[in-house]
PDB file of C-alpha atoms in Angstrom:
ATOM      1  CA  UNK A   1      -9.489 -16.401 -15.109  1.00 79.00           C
ATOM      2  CA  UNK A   2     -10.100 -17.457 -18.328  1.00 84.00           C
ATOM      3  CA  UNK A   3      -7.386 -17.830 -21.073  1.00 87.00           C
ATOM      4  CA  UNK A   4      -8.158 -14.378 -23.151  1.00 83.00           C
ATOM      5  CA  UNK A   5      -7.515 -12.653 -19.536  1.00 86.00           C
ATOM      6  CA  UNK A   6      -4.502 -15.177 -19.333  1.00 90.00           C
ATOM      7  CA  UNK A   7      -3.158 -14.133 -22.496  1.00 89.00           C
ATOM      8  CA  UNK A   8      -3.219 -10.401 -21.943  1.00 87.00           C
ATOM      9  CA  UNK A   9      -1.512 -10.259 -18.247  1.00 90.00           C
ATOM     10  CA  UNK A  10       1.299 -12.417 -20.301  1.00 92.00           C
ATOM     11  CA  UNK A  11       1.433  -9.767 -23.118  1.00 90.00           C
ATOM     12  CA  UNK A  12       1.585  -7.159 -20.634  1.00 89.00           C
ATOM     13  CA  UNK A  13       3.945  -8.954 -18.569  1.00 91.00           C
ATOM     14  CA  UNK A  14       6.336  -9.112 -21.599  1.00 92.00           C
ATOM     15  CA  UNK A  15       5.926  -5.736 -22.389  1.00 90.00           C
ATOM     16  CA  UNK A  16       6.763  -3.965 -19.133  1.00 92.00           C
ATOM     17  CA  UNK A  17       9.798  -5.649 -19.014  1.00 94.00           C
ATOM     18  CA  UNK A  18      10.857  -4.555 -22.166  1.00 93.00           C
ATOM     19  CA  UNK A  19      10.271  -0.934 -20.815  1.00 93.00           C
ATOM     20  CA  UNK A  20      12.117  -1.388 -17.746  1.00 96.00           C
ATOM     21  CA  UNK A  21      15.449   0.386 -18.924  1.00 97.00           C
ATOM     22  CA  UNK A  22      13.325   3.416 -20.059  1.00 96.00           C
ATOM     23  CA  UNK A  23      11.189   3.327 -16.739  1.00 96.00           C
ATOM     24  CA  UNK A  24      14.199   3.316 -14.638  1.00 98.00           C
ATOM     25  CA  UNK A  25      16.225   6.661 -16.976  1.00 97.00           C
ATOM     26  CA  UNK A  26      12.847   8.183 -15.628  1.00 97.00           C
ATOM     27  CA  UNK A  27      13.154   7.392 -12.135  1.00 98.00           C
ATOM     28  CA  UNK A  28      16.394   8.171 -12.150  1.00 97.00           C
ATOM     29  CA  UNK A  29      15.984  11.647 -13.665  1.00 97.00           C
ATOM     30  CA  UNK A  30      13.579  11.993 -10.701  1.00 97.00           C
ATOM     31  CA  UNK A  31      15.506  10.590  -7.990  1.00 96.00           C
ATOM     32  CA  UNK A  32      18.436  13.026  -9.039  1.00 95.00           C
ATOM     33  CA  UNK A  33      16.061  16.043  -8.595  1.00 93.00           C
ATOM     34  CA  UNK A  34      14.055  16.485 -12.002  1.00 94.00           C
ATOM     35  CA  UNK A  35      10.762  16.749  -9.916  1.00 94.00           C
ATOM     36  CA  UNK A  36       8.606  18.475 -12.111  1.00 94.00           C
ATOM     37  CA  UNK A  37       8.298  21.739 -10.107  1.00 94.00           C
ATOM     38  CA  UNK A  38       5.552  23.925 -10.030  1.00 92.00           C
ATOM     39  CA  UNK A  39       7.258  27.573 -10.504  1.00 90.00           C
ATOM     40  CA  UNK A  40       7.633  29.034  -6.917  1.00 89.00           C
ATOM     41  CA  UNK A  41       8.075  25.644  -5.327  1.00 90.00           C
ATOM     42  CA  UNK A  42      11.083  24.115  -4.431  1.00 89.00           C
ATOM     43  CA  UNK A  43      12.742  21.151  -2.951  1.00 89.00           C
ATOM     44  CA  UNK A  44      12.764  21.991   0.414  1.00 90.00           C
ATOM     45  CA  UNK A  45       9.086  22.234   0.767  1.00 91.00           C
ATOM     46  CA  UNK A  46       8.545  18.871  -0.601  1.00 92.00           C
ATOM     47  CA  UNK A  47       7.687  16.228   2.208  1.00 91.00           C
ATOM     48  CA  UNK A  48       6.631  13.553  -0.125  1.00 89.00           C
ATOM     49  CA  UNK A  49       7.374  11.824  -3.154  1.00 95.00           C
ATOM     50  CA  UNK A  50       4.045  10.197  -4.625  1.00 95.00           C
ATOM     51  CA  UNK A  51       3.796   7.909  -7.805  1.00 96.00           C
ATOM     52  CA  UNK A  52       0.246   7.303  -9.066  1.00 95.00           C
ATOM     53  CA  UNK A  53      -0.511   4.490 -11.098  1.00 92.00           C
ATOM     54  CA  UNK A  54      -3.852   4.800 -13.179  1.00 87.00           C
ATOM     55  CA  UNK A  55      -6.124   1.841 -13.568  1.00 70.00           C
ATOM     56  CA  UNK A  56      -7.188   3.627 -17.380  1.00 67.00           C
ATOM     57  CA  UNK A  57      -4.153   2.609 -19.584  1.00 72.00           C
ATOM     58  CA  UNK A  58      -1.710   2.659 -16.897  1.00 81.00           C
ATOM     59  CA  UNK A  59      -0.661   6.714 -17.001  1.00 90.00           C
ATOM     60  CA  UNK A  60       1.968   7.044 -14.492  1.00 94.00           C
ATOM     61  CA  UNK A  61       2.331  10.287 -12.492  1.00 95.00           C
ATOM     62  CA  UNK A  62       4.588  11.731 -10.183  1.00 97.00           C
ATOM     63  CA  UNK A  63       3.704  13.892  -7.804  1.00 96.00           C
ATOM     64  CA  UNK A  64       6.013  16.511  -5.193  1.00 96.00           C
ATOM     65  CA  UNK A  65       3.669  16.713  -2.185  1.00 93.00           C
ATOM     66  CA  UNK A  66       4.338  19.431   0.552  1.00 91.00           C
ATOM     67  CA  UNK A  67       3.429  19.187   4.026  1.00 87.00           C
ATOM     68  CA  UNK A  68       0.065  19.816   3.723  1.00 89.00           C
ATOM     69  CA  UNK A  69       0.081  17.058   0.965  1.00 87.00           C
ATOM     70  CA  UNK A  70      -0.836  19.686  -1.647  1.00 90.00           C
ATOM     71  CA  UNK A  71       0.740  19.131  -5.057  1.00 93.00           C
ATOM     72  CA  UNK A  72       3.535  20.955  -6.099  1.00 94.00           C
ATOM     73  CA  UNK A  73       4.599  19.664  -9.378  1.00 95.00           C
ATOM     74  CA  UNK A  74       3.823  16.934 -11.801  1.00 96.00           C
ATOM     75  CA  UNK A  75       6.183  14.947 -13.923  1.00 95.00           C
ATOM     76  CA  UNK A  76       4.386  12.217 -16.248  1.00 94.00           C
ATOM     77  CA  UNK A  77       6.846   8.910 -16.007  1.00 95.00           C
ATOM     78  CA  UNK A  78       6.903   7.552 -20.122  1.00 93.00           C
ATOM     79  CA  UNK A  79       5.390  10.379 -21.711  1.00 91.00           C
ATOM     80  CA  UNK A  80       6.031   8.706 -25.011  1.00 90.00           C
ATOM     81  CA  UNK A  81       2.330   7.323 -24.222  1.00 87.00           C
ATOM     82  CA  UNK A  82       0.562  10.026 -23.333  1.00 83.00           C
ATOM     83  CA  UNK A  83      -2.685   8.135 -23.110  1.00 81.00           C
ATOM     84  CA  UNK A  84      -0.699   5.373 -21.143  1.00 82.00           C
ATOM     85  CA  UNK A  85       1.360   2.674 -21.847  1.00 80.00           C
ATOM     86  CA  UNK A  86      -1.133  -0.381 -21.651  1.00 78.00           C
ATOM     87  CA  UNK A  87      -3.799   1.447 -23.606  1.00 75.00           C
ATOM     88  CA  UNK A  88      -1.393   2.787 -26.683  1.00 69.00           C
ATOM     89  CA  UNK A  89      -0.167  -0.891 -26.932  1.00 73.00           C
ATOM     90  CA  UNK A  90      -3.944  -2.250 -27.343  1.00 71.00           C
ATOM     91  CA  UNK A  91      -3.853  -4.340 -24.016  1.00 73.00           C
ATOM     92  CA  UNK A  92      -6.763  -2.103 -22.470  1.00 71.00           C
ATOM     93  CA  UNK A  93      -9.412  -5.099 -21.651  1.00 72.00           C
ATOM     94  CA  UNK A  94     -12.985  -3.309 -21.374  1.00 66.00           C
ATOM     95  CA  UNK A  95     -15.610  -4.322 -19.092  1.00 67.00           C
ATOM     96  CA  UNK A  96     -17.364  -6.010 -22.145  1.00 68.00           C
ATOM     97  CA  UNK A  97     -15.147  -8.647 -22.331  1.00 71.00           C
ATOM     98  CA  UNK A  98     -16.238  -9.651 -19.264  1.00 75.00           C
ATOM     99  CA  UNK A  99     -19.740 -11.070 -20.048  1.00 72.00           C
ATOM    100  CA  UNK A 100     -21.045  -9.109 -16.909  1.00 73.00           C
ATOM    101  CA  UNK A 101     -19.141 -11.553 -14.413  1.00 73.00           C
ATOM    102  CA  UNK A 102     -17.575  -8.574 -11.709  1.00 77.00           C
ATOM    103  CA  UNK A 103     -15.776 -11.244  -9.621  1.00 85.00           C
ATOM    104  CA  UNK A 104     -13.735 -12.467 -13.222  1.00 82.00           C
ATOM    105  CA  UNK A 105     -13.188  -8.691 -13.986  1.00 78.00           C
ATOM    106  CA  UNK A 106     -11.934  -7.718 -10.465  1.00 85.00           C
ATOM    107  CA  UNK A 107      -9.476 -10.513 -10.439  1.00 89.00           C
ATOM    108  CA  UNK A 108      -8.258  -9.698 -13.506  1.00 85.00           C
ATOM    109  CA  UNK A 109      -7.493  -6.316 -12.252  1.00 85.00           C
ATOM    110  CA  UNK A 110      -6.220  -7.368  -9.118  1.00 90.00           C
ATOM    111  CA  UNK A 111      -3.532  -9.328 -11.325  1.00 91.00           C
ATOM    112  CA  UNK A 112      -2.885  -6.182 -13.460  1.00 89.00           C
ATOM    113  CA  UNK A 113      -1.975  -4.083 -10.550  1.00 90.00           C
ATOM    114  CA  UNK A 114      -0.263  -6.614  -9.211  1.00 92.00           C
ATOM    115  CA  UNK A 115       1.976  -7.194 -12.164  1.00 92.00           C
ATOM    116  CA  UNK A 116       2.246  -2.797 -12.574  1.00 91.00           C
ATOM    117  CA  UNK A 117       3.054  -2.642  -9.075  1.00 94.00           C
ATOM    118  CA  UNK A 118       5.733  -5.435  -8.834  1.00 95.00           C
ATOM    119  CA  UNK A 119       7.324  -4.674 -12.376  1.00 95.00           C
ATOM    120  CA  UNK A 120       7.058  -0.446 -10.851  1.00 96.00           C
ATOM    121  CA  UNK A 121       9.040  -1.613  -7.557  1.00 97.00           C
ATOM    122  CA  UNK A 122      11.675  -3.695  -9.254  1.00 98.00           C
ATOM    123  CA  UNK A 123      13.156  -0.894 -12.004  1.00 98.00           C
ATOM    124  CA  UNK A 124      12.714   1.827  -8.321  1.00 98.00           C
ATOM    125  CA  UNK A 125      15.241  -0.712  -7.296  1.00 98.00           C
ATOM    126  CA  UNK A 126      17.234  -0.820 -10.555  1.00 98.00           C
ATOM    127  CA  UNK A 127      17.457   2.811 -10.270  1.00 98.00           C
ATOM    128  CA  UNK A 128      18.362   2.501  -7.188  1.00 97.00           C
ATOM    129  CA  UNK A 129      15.635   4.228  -5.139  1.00 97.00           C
ATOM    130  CA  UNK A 130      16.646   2.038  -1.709  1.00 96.00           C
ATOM    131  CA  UNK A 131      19.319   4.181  -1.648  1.00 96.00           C
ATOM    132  CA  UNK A 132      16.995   7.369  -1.337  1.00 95.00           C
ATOM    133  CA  UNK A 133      17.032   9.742   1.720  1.00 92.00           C
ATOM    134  CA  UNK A 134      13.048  10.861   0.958  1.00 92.00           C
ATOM    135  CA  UNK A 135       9.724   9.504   1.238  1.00 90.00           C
ATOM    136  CA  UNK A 136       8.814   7.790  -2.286  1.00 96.00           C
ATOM    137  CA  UNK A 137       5.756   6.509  -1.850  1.00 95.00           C
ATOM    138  CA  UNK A 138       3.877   4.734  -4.758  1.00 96.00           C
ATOM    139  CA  UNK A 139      -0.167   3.608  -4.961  1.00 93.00           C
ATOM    140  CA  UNK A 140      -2.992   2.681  -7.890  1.00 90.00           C
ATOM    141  CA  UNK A 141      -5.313   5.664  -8.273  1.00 88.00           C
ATOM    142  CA  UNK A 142      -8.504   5.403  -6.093  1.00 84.00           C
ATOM    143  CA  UNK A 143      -6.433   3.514  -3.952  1.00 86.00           C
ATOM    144  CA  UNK A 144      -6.492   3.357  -0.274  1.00 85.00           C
ATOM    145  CA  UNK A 145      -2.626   2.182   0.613  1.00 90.00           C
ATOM    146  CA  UNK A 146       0.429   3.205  -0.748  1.00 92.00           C
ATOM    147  CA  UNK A 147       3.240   1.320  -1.020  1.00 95.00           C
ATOM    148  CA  UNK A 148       6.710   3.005   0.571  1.00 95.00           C
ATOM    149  CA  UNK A 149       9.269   2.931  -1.607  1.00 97.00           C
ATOM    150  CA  UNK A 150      12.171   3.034   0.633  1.00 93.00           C
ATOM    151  CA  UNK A 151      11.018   0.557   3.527  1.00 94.00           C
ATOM    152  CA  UNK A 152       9.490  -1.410   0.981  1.00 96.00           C
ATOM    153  CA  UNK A 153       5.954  -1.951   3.092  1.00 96.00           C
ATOM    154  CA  UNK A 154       2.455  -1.327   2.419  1.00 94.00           C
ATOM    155  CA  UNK A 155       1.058   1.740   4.576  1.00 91.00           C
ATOM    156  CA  UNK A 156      -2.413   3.466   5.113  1.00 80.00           C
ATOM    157  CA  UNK A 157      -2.561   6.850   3.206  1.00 67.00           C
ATOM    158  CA  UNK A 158      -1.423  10.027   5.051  1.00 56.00           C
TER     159      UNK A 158
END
């Protein structure tokens, strides 16, 4: 990588951990039952837990999934950025700043997630989501493995 790709995983870096207190309050809220509920749903349909992590500015959504892994709720985790918390900081890197070289863009992306992922799983532990009875489960958007929360392993999806 090259140092202006360098430069923004450190920036990024910095700045997820200075919203890890406000990421954990919202997985807290979450792990003590403010799912987000679809009207007519409730808890005891819910079979899984699923945080998605998108790749465009880093949106993070939670999603109540029932048995037939149809949504039934949403909760957005720091809705203070709406359009996500990477892109309304100005550390979006676009595929321009690349110089067309795909195998420099898809390791910086790699890193990203990465970095999203492991700075995501330590604030689940801060809130203490080990402790948690459900399935969490927690994967990047297009994604073809989650991550599960509570045995703390990489799985297939479904």
């Amino acid at each position: 990588m090259e140092e202006f790709e360098l430069n923004q995983l450190r920036k990024i870096t910095s700045f997820l951990e200075a919203t890890e207190k406000r990421m954990v309050e919202d997985l807290n809220a979450i792990i003590n039952g403010d799912y987000g509920l679809h009207k007519n749903h409730t808890k005891e349909e819910i079979k899984f837990f699923d945080f998605e992590l998108n790749v465009d500015g880093y949106v993070i959504n939670f999603y109540p999934m029932d048995s037939e892994y149809a949504q039934s709720g949403h909760k957005q985790l720091l809705p203070e950025y709406p359009n996500g918390f990477i892109y309304d900081k100005d550390f979006k890197v676009y595929a321009e700043d690349f110089d067309d070289d795909d195998d420099r863009m898809d390791t910086y992306y790699e890193q990203l997630e990465k970095k999203a992922l492991d700075w995501f799983n330590a604030c689940w532990k801060k809130a203490g989501g080990l402790n948690v009875k459900d399935n969490y489960r927690v994967t990047v958007h297009d994604s073809d493995k989650w991550f599960d929360l509570k045995r703390q392993k990489w799985i297939d999806h479904n």
